[in-house]
Amino acid sequence: MPVRNMIDSIRDAIDVAMAEDERVLVLGEDVGVRGGVFQATKGLLEKYGEQRVIDSPLAESSIVGVAIGMALEGLHPIAEIQFADFILPAVNQIISEAAKMRYRSYNDYSAPIVIRAPFGGGVHGGLYHSQSNETIFMHCPGLKMVIPSTPYDAKGLLLSAIADPDPVMFYEHKRLYRLIKEEVPDGRYTVPIGQAKVVRPGRDLTIVSYGLMVHFALEAASALAAAGVEAEVIDLRTLVPLDQDTVLSSVRKTKRAMVVYEANRTMGPGAEVAALIAEQALFDLDAPVGRVAGLDIPAMPYNHVQEEFFLPSPDKIAKAAQELVAS
Amino acid sequence: MAKTQPKAPQGLSQDGLVQIYKDMLVARLLDERMWTLNRIGKAPFVISCQGQEASQVGWSAALRPDDVVVPYYRDLGVAIQRGMTVAELMLAFFGKEGDPNSNGRQMPGHFGCKRLNMVSGSSVVIVQMLHAVGVAYAMKMRGQDRVAAVAFGEGSTAGGDFHEALNWASIYRLPVLFVCENNGYAISVPQHREMAIENVSDRAGAYDMAGVTVDGNDVLAVYEAALEAVERGRRGEGATLLELKTYRVVPHSSDDDDRVYRSREEVEAWKGRDPIARYRQTLTEMGLWDEGRDQAFRTETQSEIEAAVTAAEAAPFPDAKDALRFVYAEEGQN
Ligand SMILES: Cc1ncc(C[n+]2csc(CCOP(=O)(O)OP(=O)(O)O)c2C)c(N)n1
Ligand SMILES: [Mg+2]
């Protein structure tokens, strides 16, 4: 079976979908000749031509707004936003239009588009190439939010997203693009949207995470194991819809929970997970729910000292976990 | 006094000419009825087409049923021209079950219905221009001779999606009819505070696109200009920015008081240029209409409207729990 990194598996998913269905197309900045600034669409222009691999004008609102129109006419556009930091001009189109099209037309129309956006820090991207702004879209029923953490899941989830009848936000952590490789089958397979995965079993506490932070949590869990603490690590994979059962059954077993995420701590995805646990499993808990998250500052600084200061790390996670288990 | 007889534009039969008048008049009478229902406290909101019927019915009539229209909130005349019935529009007005636009979810004036190839719109201005561009891209990609038409107010053209849409449409020479219904105001703000130019259509030149301004109260002129633009689109010659100079003779909405920003003289002067009376005159001169027919059609329409009001008032509201449906596709649906 071929071994692929995440960027290759994403490209492979798009390729599979485009080969199978000529309604699938990609649009975004530099996705054509350049193959995308991260190479997610490399080679697709040669294979599928200019009509289906569209170098869009540099205007994010139009990338999403035009994709919505294409979807209204039965196409399945995959819109690439070059960096999640630059998605803000498109937020009106995403939230006011795509998210509400089915709802406001009472199911007459829908906007089945996929919006891919590289997000996340630790890549010396500074304030405007490091953000984790997924929370914005988690607050908008009508959208789904998918964040894979492995090459295998990235391909399977992206194929599910493309086939999904509703708009899907597909956030890809930049640092994961080439960080890990694993076996990724050729051809079509899917990973269902809405299912979290227990990526390491454990009995002493549950660490809930997604994206790059899953790998940091796993590193922390190895260190904790050496100290006799068995952490169970959950990769959410999909933030909307959230797989409540997987989270709750783990927490009911371990009786301690911590959420690790890179977005700003306040009102971040971890707040929702903590609220869920408080509502449904409070009396199973032996300790308050913990959060290890990005700092509450406007964005991640460029210099590496402050970048590291901003981000959760395996050490920070392990330390917080030790404290949680001791409490 | 001898007068030269007005000429019918190409592509319009006598029935077609009369139908345009009927659609304009139905829009007006229905709109007026909505205001009285609002004023007696029976419905929370009206947003009006009054004064703009020639613009709306005129551009809409230039399209085929298989074309796609993306109207804005003022386009009652477009909804009627496309075939939405008075009964359906009354259900929408009261927010009742069975409203084909949104099943009572959206405020009145938010038209959309797949059966009529009329795309659902939000309250947010100008965003819909980009949807029309995407629709047209799909049409062109498939080698079809269909077009997408989208309408918006002149004030809204200050927004960025206006530029982004024209830019896309011109890069790909897409079959789009961009219709600016220029009524001189964005709620209270007059045109000279919205833009420094006289004609919105002047901007078309910056996109290497056809730009046309016509008298939006002359329905046949609107129809002809729209038809020419639509045919340009069908021939693969790209988009047109069509500006229709018109006026809304009532406040922006039932919540607006237009006395604070425009004089009664100005409003009265425009009422004197009523597009419906003007077209009635034209049809009469063509020998296609007369006072007797007018009275009969008004009476017939009024009773259709009253029946629609009675039915819509009696119709149930959607179930509270129906609000939970269609956030996403439902099981087994694609
Ligand atoms: C993005 C946005 N901002 C503000 C509003 C509130 N609003 C609704 S209509 C309107 C004026 C629009 O004027 P124009 O585009 O000229 O259209 P008209 O109503 O005159 O037909 C405003 C400010 C809105 N609906 N959407
Ligand atoms: Mg206006």
XYZ file of C-alpha atoms and ligand atoms in Angstrom:
688
model
C 0.000 0.000 0.000
C 1.369 3.439 -0.852
C 2.771 5.595 1.924
C 1.656 9.217 1.794
C 1.931 12.372 3.779
C -1.147 14.488 4.368
C -0.759 16.867 1.472
C -0.388 13.920 -0.910
C -3.421 12.198 0.531
C -5.485 15.370 0.182
C -4.429 15.758 -3.432
C -5.197 12.106 -3.994
C -8.704 12.535 -2.566
C -9.419 15.478 -4.868
C -8.008 13.535 -7.804
C -10.182 10.508 -7.047
C -13.288 12.674 -6.760
C -12.542 14.610 -9.957
C -11.832 11.452 -11.924
C -15.101 9.876 -10.809
C -17.412 12.842 -11.193
C -17.063 15.686 -13.620
C -19.246 17.898 -11.463
C -16.362 18.168 -9.000
C -14.049 21.123 -9.567
C -11.549 23.198 -7.601
C -11.177 26.935 -7.373
C -8.902 29.157 -5.373
C -5.824 31.321 -5.481
C -2.849 29.713 -7.255
C -4.516 26.309 -7.439
C -3.822 25.963 -11.177
C -0.340 26.256 -12.666
C 1.240 26.564 -9.242
C -0.757 23.613 -7.882
C -1.618 25.529 -4.729
C 0.906 27.165 -2.423
C 1.037 23.905 -0.455
C 0.734 21.751 -3.593
C -2.649 20.304 -2.700
C -3.802 20.642 -6.309
C -0.510 19.946 -8.059
C -0.961 18.242 -11.410
C -4.732 18.631 -11.461
C -4.722 21.417 -14.035
C -2.863 19.226 -16.526
C -5.239 16.367 -15.846
C -8.603 18.105 -15.696
C -8.134 21.373 -17.536
C -8.787 25.026 -16.863
C -12.542 24.773 -16.583
C -12.344 22.490 -13.575
C -9.163 23.798 -11.982
C -9.761 27.490 -11.649
C -7.132 30.039 -10.686
C -9.571 32.439 -9.084
C -9.081 36.175 -8.769
C -7.593 37.187 -5.436
C -10.891 37.780 -3.668
C -12.087 35.330 -1.028
C -15.692 36.440 -0.936
C -15.916 35.622 -4.618
C -14.247 32.248 -4.199
C -16.993 31.151 -1.842
C -19.817 33.158 -3.420
C -19.115 31.792 -6.892
C -18.755 28.284 -5.467
C -22.219 28.638 -3.938
C -23.628 29.599 -7.332
C -21.915 26.647 -8.991
C -23.391 24.345 -6.369
C -26.854 25.796 -6.975
C -26.493 24.587 -10.564
C -25.452 21.101 -9.501
C -21.648 21.296 -9.494
C -19.588 20.179 -6.489
C -16.956 22.849 -6.001
C -13.992 22.508 -3.688
C -12.937 26.029 -2.755
C -9.435 26.537 -1.452
C -8.773 29.458 0.849
C -5.018 29.915 0.722
C -4.696 30.380 4.488
C -7.486 30.217 7.075
C -6.293 33.642 8.227
C -7.636 35.075 4.965
C -11.054 33.492 5.133
C -12.598 36.493 6.834
C -13.656 38.319 3.638
C -15.614 35.163 2.790
C -17.300 34.767 6.154
C -20.417 36.598 4.997
C -20.792 34.224 2.069
C -20.115 31.216 4.281
C -22.343 32.089 7.213
C -25.104 34.212 5.689
C -25.367 32.307 2.442
C -23.919 28.782 2.299
C -24.904 27.831 5.837
C -28.461 29.055 5.419
C -29.302 28.192 1.822
C -31.058 24.907 2.549
C -32.717 26.266 5.649
C -34.048 29.472 4.180
C -35.348 27.815 1.034
C -37.023 25.037 3.031
C -34.899 22.467 1.263
C -35.463 23.787 -2.278
C -31.839 24.794 -2.689
C -28.616 23.780 -0.985
C -24.952 24.659 -1.214
C -22.891 21.477 -1.176
C -19.444 23.018 -1.265
C -16.233 22.068 0.480
C -14.081 24.893 1.770
C -10.517 23.766 2.398
C -8.292 25.998 4.466
C -4.799 25.454 5.873
C -4.769 26.612 9.490
C -2.681 26.447 12.626
C 0.665 27.595 13.925
C 4.113 26.480 14.817
C 5.297 27.208 11.299
C 6.758 30.673 11.902
C 3.793 32.151 10.113
C 3.326 35.100 12.391
C 0.047 36.739 13.124
C -1.529 36.144 9.727
C -0.374 32.682 8.715
C -0.918 30.842 11.971
C -4.463 31.314 13.097
C -6.874 28.672 14.263
C -10.216 30.365 13.706
C -12.386 27.249 13.418
C -14.526 28.401 16.308
C -16.189 31.019 14.082
C -17.781 28.310 11.989
C -18.671 26.001 14.850
C -21.208 28.591 15.911
C -23.153 28.281 12.669
C -25.625 25.450 12.291
C -25.828 24.576 8.615
C -22.075 24.107 8.354
C -20.015 21.052 9.183
C -16.457 21.384 10.419
C -13.904 18.666 9.761
C -10.282 18.681 10.948
C -8.223 15.578 10.163
C -4.990 14.761 11.950
C -3.584 11.948 9.799
C -3.051 11.319 6.087
C -5.436 8.359 6.100
C -8.237 10.287 7.762
C -7.590 13.353 5.605
C -8.294 11.446 2.411
C -11.264 9.515 3.748
C -12.818 12.557 5.364
C -12.258 14.759 2.326
C -14.008 12.216 0.110
C -16.898 12.209 2.578
C -16.930 16.007 2.572
C -17.068 16.198 -1.218
C -19.972 13.744 -1.288
C -21.770 15.528 1.523
C -24.986 17.328 0.516
C -24.189 20.317 2.769
C -21.366 22.832 3.069
C -18.320 21.450 4.835
C -15.444 23.443 6.289
C -12.305 21.332 5.932
C -9.430 22.672 8.003
C -5.975 21.230 7.411
C -3.163 21.877 9.862
C -0.211 23.231 7.907
C 2.356 21.589 10.131
C 0.764 18.211 9.522
C 1.052 18.430 5.750
C 4.481 16.818 5.719
C 5.007 15.812 9.341
C 3.842 12.236 9.178
C 3.491 9.539 6.572
C 1.388 6.452 6.702
C -0.221 3.892 4.469
C -3.012 5.445 2.473
C -4.868 3.214 0.020
C -5.295 4.210 -3.614
C -8.786 4.873 -4.915
C -11.946 5.613 -3.014
C -12.589 4.938 0.645
C -14.321 7.168 3.135
C -14.076 8.045 6.785
C -17.478 9.167 8.029
C -18.042 12.748 9.147
C -19.116 12.965 12.784
C -17.089 10.144 14.300
C -14.315 10.762 16.762
C -11.628 8.164 17.309
C -9.911 6.897 20.436
C -6.311 7.007 19.261
C -4.792 5.780 22.505
C -6.668 3.943 25.206
C -6.074 4.766 28.868
C -7.784 4.682 32.253
C -6.581 7.706 34.233
C -7.765 10.697 32.198
C -9.202 11.616 28.809
C -7.456 14.099 26.550
C -9.802 15.407 23.863
C -8.138 17.047 20.894
C -7.970 17.484 17.107
C -5.491 18.486 14.418
C -1.821 18.870 15.304
C -2.678 18.841 18.991
C -3.632 15.169 18.745
C 0.020 14.388 18.052
C 1.177 16.579 20.917
C -1.327 14.850 23.178
C -0.002 11.465 22.080
C 3.549 12.542 22.859
C 2.398 13.771 26.228
C 0.622 10.460 26.807
C 3.837 8.523 26.172
C 5.674 10.686 28.682
C 2.830 10.273 31.161
C 2.882 6.509 30.719
C 6.527 6.484 31.745
C 5.376 8.201 34.935
C 2.606 5.657 35.456
C -0.317 7.758 34.185
C -2.430 6.215 31.428
C -4.072 8.908 29.318
C -6.798 8.091 26.832
C -6.480 10.329 23.758
C -9.457 11.172 21.555
C -9.104 12.680 18.112
C -12.380 14.471 17.439
C -11.768 14.544 13.644
C -15.073 16.385 13.218
C -15.944 19.386 15.359
C -19.435 19.746 13.870
C -21.252 17.463 14.332
C -19.431 16.587 17.527
C -19.278 12.914 18.449
C -20.640 13.282 21.956
C -20.873 9.565 22.684
C -17.196 8.866 22.190
C -16.225 11.766 24.443
C -18.759 10.973 27.152
C -18.134 7.258 27.345
C -14.414 7.864 27.695
C -14.902 10.476 30.397
C -17.306 8.235 32.294
C -14.559 5.634 32.357
C -11.529 7.809 33.203
C -13.385 10.362 35.375
C -11.021 13.121 34.371
C -10.984 15.181 31.202
C -8.843 17.758 29.520
C -9.323 19.512 26.184
C -6.307 20.511 24.121
C -6.652 22.978 21.272
C -4.669 25.627 19.534
C -7.447 28.172 19.056
C -7.686 30.982 21.587
C -8.658 29.522 24.918
C -11.731 31.641 25.622
C -14.868 30.457 23.831
C -12.782 27.978 21.872
C -13.832 24.454 20.879
C -12.724 23.279 24.318
C -15.390 25.397 25.952
C -18.069 23.432 24.136
C -16.504 20.093 25.014
C -16.206 21.162 28.660
C -19.835 22.284 28.697
C -20.906 18.974 27.184
C -19.066 17.057 29.880
C -20.477 19.326 32.591
C -24.004 18.824 31.334
C -23.873 15.100 30.761
C -21.181 13.638 32.969
C -20.574 16.001 35.876
C -21.237 13.401 38.522
C -18.837 10.977 36.899
C -15.984 13.444 37.301
C -13.322 13.310 39.996
C -11.824 16.667 38.968
C -12.809 19.804 37.047
C -12.410 19.699 33.277
C -9.073 21.183 32.234
C -8.093 23.178 29.153
C -4.718 23.566 27.508
C -5.121 26.026 24.663
C -3.772 28.901 22.642
C -3.293 32.118 24.571
C -5.902 34.844 24.666
C -3.857 37.286 22.624
C -4.867 38.505 19.150
C -2.633 36.066 17.281
C 0.543 34.047 17.384
C 3.743 36.129 17.197
C 6.404 35.392 14.578
C 9.490 35.032 16.765
C 9.916 31.480 17.969
C 10.095 32.304 21.657
C 6.652 33.817 21.684
C 5.334 31.329 19.175
C 6.222 28.501 21.538
C 4.848 30.503 24.433
C 1.532 30.748 22.590
C 1.151 27.114 21.624
C 0.296 24.091 23.708
C 3.190 21.624 23.683
C 3.641 17.999 24.765
C 5.319 19.278 27.939
C 2.552 21.691 28.789
C -0.031 19.017 28.157
C 1.802 16.445 30.274
C 2.233 18.886 33.112
C -1.421 19.882 33.079
C -2.384 16.209 32.962
C -0.212 15.413 35.999
C -1.901 18.187 37.925
C -5.327 17.007 36.869
C -4.631 13.444 37.925
C -3.207 14.621 41.250
C -6.235 16.764 42.033
C -54.636 64.414 -32.489
C -52.759 62.000 -34.684
C -50.003 60.139 -32.904
C -47.629 57.519 -34.208
C -48.593 54.162 -32.861
C -46.064 52.683 -30.398
C -44.148 49.699 -31.690
C -43.978 46.369 -29.936
C -40.462 45.048 -29.370
C -39.351 41.879 -31.159
C -40.262 38.604 -29.573
C -43.404 39.825 -27.865
C -46.792 38.654 -29.067
C -49.932 40.641 -28.362
C -50.655 38.287 -25.496
C -47.126 38.815 -24.239
C -47.572 42.549 -24.296
C -50.793 42.297 -22.328
C -49.337 39.790 -19.892
C -46.599 42.235 -18.954
C -49.236 44.785 -18.055
C -51.201 42.269 -16.038
C -48.120 41.207 -14.088
C -47.271 44.824 -13.300
C -50.794 45.557 -12.146
C -51.058 42.407 -10.032
C -47.770 43.340 -8.361
C -49.062 46.836 -7.591
C -52.449 45.749 -6.275
C -50.968 43.001 -4.179
C -48.348 45.344 -2.758
C -50.982 47.917 -1.865
C -53.039 45.278 -0.115
C -50.027 44.171 1.889
C -49.571 47.713 3.171
C -53.166 47.962 4.364
C -52.874 44.585 6.061
C -49.718 45.797 7.746
C -51.267 49.081 8.810
C -54.244 47.392 10.425
C -51.852 45.253 12.403
C -52.307 41.961 10.621
C -48.714 41.467 9.477
C -45.441 42.792 10.820
C -43.611 43.779 7.652
C -43.862 44.883 4.027
C -41.104 45.743 1.615
C -42.392 47.235 -1.556
C -42.092 47.058 -5.307
C -44.304 50.096 -5.874
C -42.965 52.354 -8.594
C -40.508 49.719 -9.831
C -42.958 47.349 -11.519
C -41.857 48.253 -15.055
C -38.226 47.625 -14.212
C -38.944 44.299 -12.568
C -41.477 42.788 -14.926
C -39.573 44.203 -17.881
C -36.262 42.493 -17.182
C -37.844 39.317 -15.942
C -40.005 38.964 -19.065
C -36.868 38.899 -21.227
C -35.822 35.567 -19.723
C -36.854 31.999 -20.389
C -38.251 29.689 -17.731
C -35.062 27.594 -17.868
C -32.879 30.621 -17.173
C -32.048 31.294 -13.539
C -33.094 34.487 -11.798
C -31.636 35.744 -8.559
C -33.976 38.488 -7.386
C -33.603 40.894 -4.475
C -36.095 41.756 -1.764
C -37.953 44.378 -3.768
C -38.695 42.132 -6.755
C -42.330 41.228 -6.211
C -42.854 41.965 -9.902
C -40.211 39.392 -10.794
C -41.776 36.735 -8.573
C -45.133 37.312 -10.221
C -43.686 37.369 -13.723
C -41.896 34.075 -13.038
C -45.171 32.521 -12.021
C -45.535 32.704 -8.279
C -49.236 32.952 -7.536
C -51.042 35.559 -5.485
C -52.130 32.821 -3.105
C -48.532 31.705 -2.598
C -47.314 35.238 -2.078
C -49.989 35.844 0.528
C -48.892 32.742 2.435
C -45.367 34.152 2.408
C -46.645 37.536 3.537
C -48.247 36.013 6.619
C -45.382 33.566 7.232
C -47.657 30.580 6.859
C -47.225 26.893 6.176
C -47.026 26.264 2.448
C -45.200 29.472 1.542
C -43.119 28.163 -1.379
C -40.268 30.598 -0.725
C -39.275 29.530 2.758
C -42.319 28.006 4.452
C -42.721 31.081 6.581
C -39.119 31.280 7.722
C -38.074 34.468 5.971
C -39.589 37.927 6.072
C -41.845 38.830 3.152
C -39.938 39.867 0.050
C -37.375 37.088 0.251
C -38.252 35.278 -2.926
C -36.936 31.903 -3.986
C -38.482 28.844 -5.527
C -36.787 26.082 -7.451
C -39.898 25.327 -9.499
C -39.524 28.831 -10.962
C -35.722 28.720 -11.260
C -35.618 31.584 -8.814
C -32.778 31.331 -6.310
C -33.476 31.937 -2.641
C -32.012 35.168 -1.281
C -31.096 36.460 2.159
C -31.583 39.946 3.559
C -27.901 40.670 3.090
C -27.426 42.998 0.145
C -25.240 42.333 -2.912
C -24.015 38.847 -1.946
C -26.384 37.333 -4.519
C -24.386 38.767 -7.416
C -21.708 36.154 -6.872
C -24.263 33.355 -6.834
C -25.442 34.391 -10.287
C -21.838 34.327 -11.490
C -21.361 30.776 -10.207
C -24.626 29.687 -11.791
C -23.540 31.212 -15.103
C -20.139 29.541 -14.852
C -21.858 26.164 -14.584
C -24.097 26.966 -17.563
C -21.176 27.983 -19.702
C -19.075 25.004 -18.648
C -21.873 22.739 -19.848
C -22.175 24.566 -23.135
C -25.769 25.609 -22.487
C -27.400 28.710 -23.940
C -29.041 29.634 -20.643
C -28.318 32.810 -18.694
C -28.387 33.914 -15.068
C -29.969 37.238 -14.153
C -29.474 38.977 -10.845
C -30.999 42.162 -9.452
C -29.854 44.606 -6.777
C -30.289 48.214 -5.707
C -27.889 50.992 -6.654
C -26.897 51.675 -3.044
C -25.731 48.110 -2.653
C -23.272 48.498 -5.507
C -20.963 50.221 -3.029
C -20.259 46.785 -1.571
C -17.278 44.702 -2.585
C -19.170 41.711 -3.954
C -20.419 43.996 -6.741
C -16.878 44.428 -7.995
C -15.899 40.818 -7.399
C -18.905 39.600 -9.382
C -18.376 41.879 -12.372
C -14.705 41.003 -12.384
C -15.356 37.252 -12.480
C -18.099 37.567 -15.061
C -15.862 39.540 -17.356
C -12.791 37.331 -16.961
C -14.809 34.288 -18.035
C -17.257 36.144 -20.305
C -20.149 34.612 -18.475
C -23.802 34.802 -19.512
C -25.007 37.047 -16.710
C -27.503 39.861 -16.766
C -26.690 42.188 -13.886
C -29.711 44.392 -13.231
C -29.347 47.478 -11.089
C -32.755 48.834 -10.116
C -31.690 52.397 -9.428
C -34.385 54.082 -7.371
C -32.132 56.894 -6.212
C -32.035 55.962 -2.548
C -30.569 53.395 -0.227
C -33.210 53.750 2.484
C -32.559 57.433 3.281
C -29.245 57.973 1.554
C -29.480 59.624 -1.867
C -27.430 58.439 -4.802
C -24.840 61.221 -4.628
C -23.856 59.986 -1.163
C -23.616 56.414 -2.434
C -21.378 57.148 -5.410
C -19.808 60.068 -7.212
C -21.012 59.021 -10.648
C -24.290 59.573 -12.436
C -24.759 56.135 -13.960
C -23.974 52.838 -12.287
C -23.650 51.326 -15.754
C -20.598 53.518 -16.430
C -18.658 51.102 -14.296
C -19.147 48.346 -16.862
C -16.370 49.814 -18.974
C -13.862 49.014 -16.266
C -14.724 45.352 -16.779
C -14.761 45.402 -20.553
C -18.457 44.669 -20.318
C -21.533 46.149 -21.926
C -23.139 48.800 -19.735
C -26.576 50.168 -20.503
C -28.834 52.655 -18.740
C -32.509 52.883 -19.603
C -35.624 54.514 -18.263
C -36.789 51.948 -15.742
C -40.337 53.237 -15.867
C -40.670 52.413 -19.557
C -41.394 48.716 -19.493
C -40.851 48.077 -23.180
C -37.518 49.881 -23.147
C -36.502 47.765 -20.157
C -37.646 44.611 -21.896
C -35.760 45.420 -25.073
C -32.537 46.281 -23.280
C -32.771 43.168 -21.130
C -33.508 40.979 -24.134
C -30.522 42.332 -25.990
C -28.335 41.641 -22.967
C -29.725 38.145 -22.566
C -29.119 37.370 -26.221
C -25.593 38.664 -25.904
C -25.136 36.215 -23.061
C -26.636 33.337 -25.033
C -24.300 34.046 -27.926
C -21.323 33.712 -25.603
C -20.508 37.404 -25.694
C -20.522 37.857 -21.963
C -22.317 39.789 -19.297
C -24.179 43.081 -19.284
C -24.621 45.620 -16.529
C -28.097 47.019 -17.099
C -29.161 50.004 -15.040
C -32.839 50.869 -14.732
C -33.569 54.384 -13.530
C -36.685 54.267 -11.444
C -38.161 55.336 -8.120
C -39.906 53.703 -5.217
C -42.992 55.732 -4.452
C -43.488 54.375 -0.938
C -41.126 54.233 2.043
C -38.276 51.712 2.010
C -40.343 49.343 4.125
C -43.258 49.442 6.525
C -40.778 50.455 9.228
C -39.462 53.475 7.338
C -40.657 57.090 7.345
C -39.524 58.653 4.089
C -40.728 62.147 5.036
C -37.473 62.756 6.855
C -35.302 62.374 3.761
C -37.317 63.359 0.699
C -39.911 65.987 -0.134
C -43.535 65.208 -0.850
C -43.168 67.177 -4.076
C -40.475 64.830 -5.277
C -42.576 61.780 -4.456
C -45.664 63.269 -6.095
C -43.699 64.142 -9.211
C -42.599 60.540 -9.538
C -46.093 59.275 -8.891
C -47.038 61.333 -11.925
C -44.628 59.194 -13.934
C -46.306 56.007 -12.863
C -45.019 53.135 -15.014
C -48.322 51.282 -14.930
C -50.448 54.203 -16.138
C -47.827 54.858 -18.771
C -47.880 51.356 -20.126
C -51.664 51.212 -20.006
C -51.623 54.238 -22.284
C -49.203 52.491 -24.633
C -51.305 49.348 -24.788
C -54.417 51.396 -25.361
C -52.741 53.175 -28.247
C -51.755 49.808 -29.657
C -55.384 48.826 -29.475
C -54.643 45.984 -27.060
C -56.308 47.359 -23.958
C -59.187 49.580 -22.956
C -60.956 50.952 -19.926
C -63.492 48.150 -19.807
C -60.847 45.445 -19.809
C -58.878 47.346 -17.250
C -61.808 47.529 -14.856
C -62.639 43.888 -15.369
C -59.055 42.796 -14.759
C -58.766 44.936 -11.636
C -61.975 43.487 -10.227
C -60.844 39.969 -11.008
C -57.440 40.588 -9.418
C -58.934 42.213 -6.330
C -61.125 39.211 -5.735
C -58.194 36.866 -6.300
C -56.244 38.859 -3.716
C -59.119 38.811 -1.222
C -59.499 35.082 -1.625
C -55.754 34.733 -1.058
C -55.929 36.885 2.065
C -58.789 34.834 3.471
C -57.019 31.582 2.713
C -53.675 32.756 4.063
C -55.209 34.097 7.260
C -56.945 30.786 7.783
C -53.837 28.760 6.943
C -51.859 27.355 9.867
C -48.451 28.599 10.899
C -45.739 25.985 10.572
C -45.331 23.800 13.635
C -42.789 25.222 16.074
C -40.739 22.067 15.690
C -40.695 22.428 11.934
C -38.006 25.064 12.630
C -35.630 22.180 13.287
C -35.912 20.765 9.773
C -33.538 21.242 6.848
C -30.603 22.615 8.771
C -28.851 19.826 6.913
C -30.089 17.326 4.353
C -32.394 14.818 5.910
C -31.785 11.084 6.020
C -31.834 9.500 2.602
C -31.798 12.806 0.760
C -29.033 14.044 -1.462
C -25.102 44.048 4.100
C -26.315 44.798 4.480
N -26.193 45.993 5.121
C -27.287 46.697 5.467
C -28.540 46.234 5.183
C -29.776 47.052 5.561
N -30.408 47.563 4.328
C -31.381 46.880 3.714
S -31.818 47.545 2.281
C -30.747 48.828 2.450
C -30.655 49.847 1.362
C -30.414 49.251 0.040
O -30.495 50.242 -0.948
P -30.408 49.872 -2.484
O -29.323 48.906 -2.715
O -30.354 51.123 -3.245
O -31.766 49.074 -2.762
P -33.249 49.606 -2.620
O -33.732 49.195 -1.277
O -33.215 51.077 -2.775
O -34.012 48.940 -3.681
C -30.036 48.701 3.638
C -29.041 49.659 4.137
C -28.623 44.971 4.538
N -29.795 44.420 4.253
N -27.513 44.292 4.190
Mg -31.942 52.147 -4.070
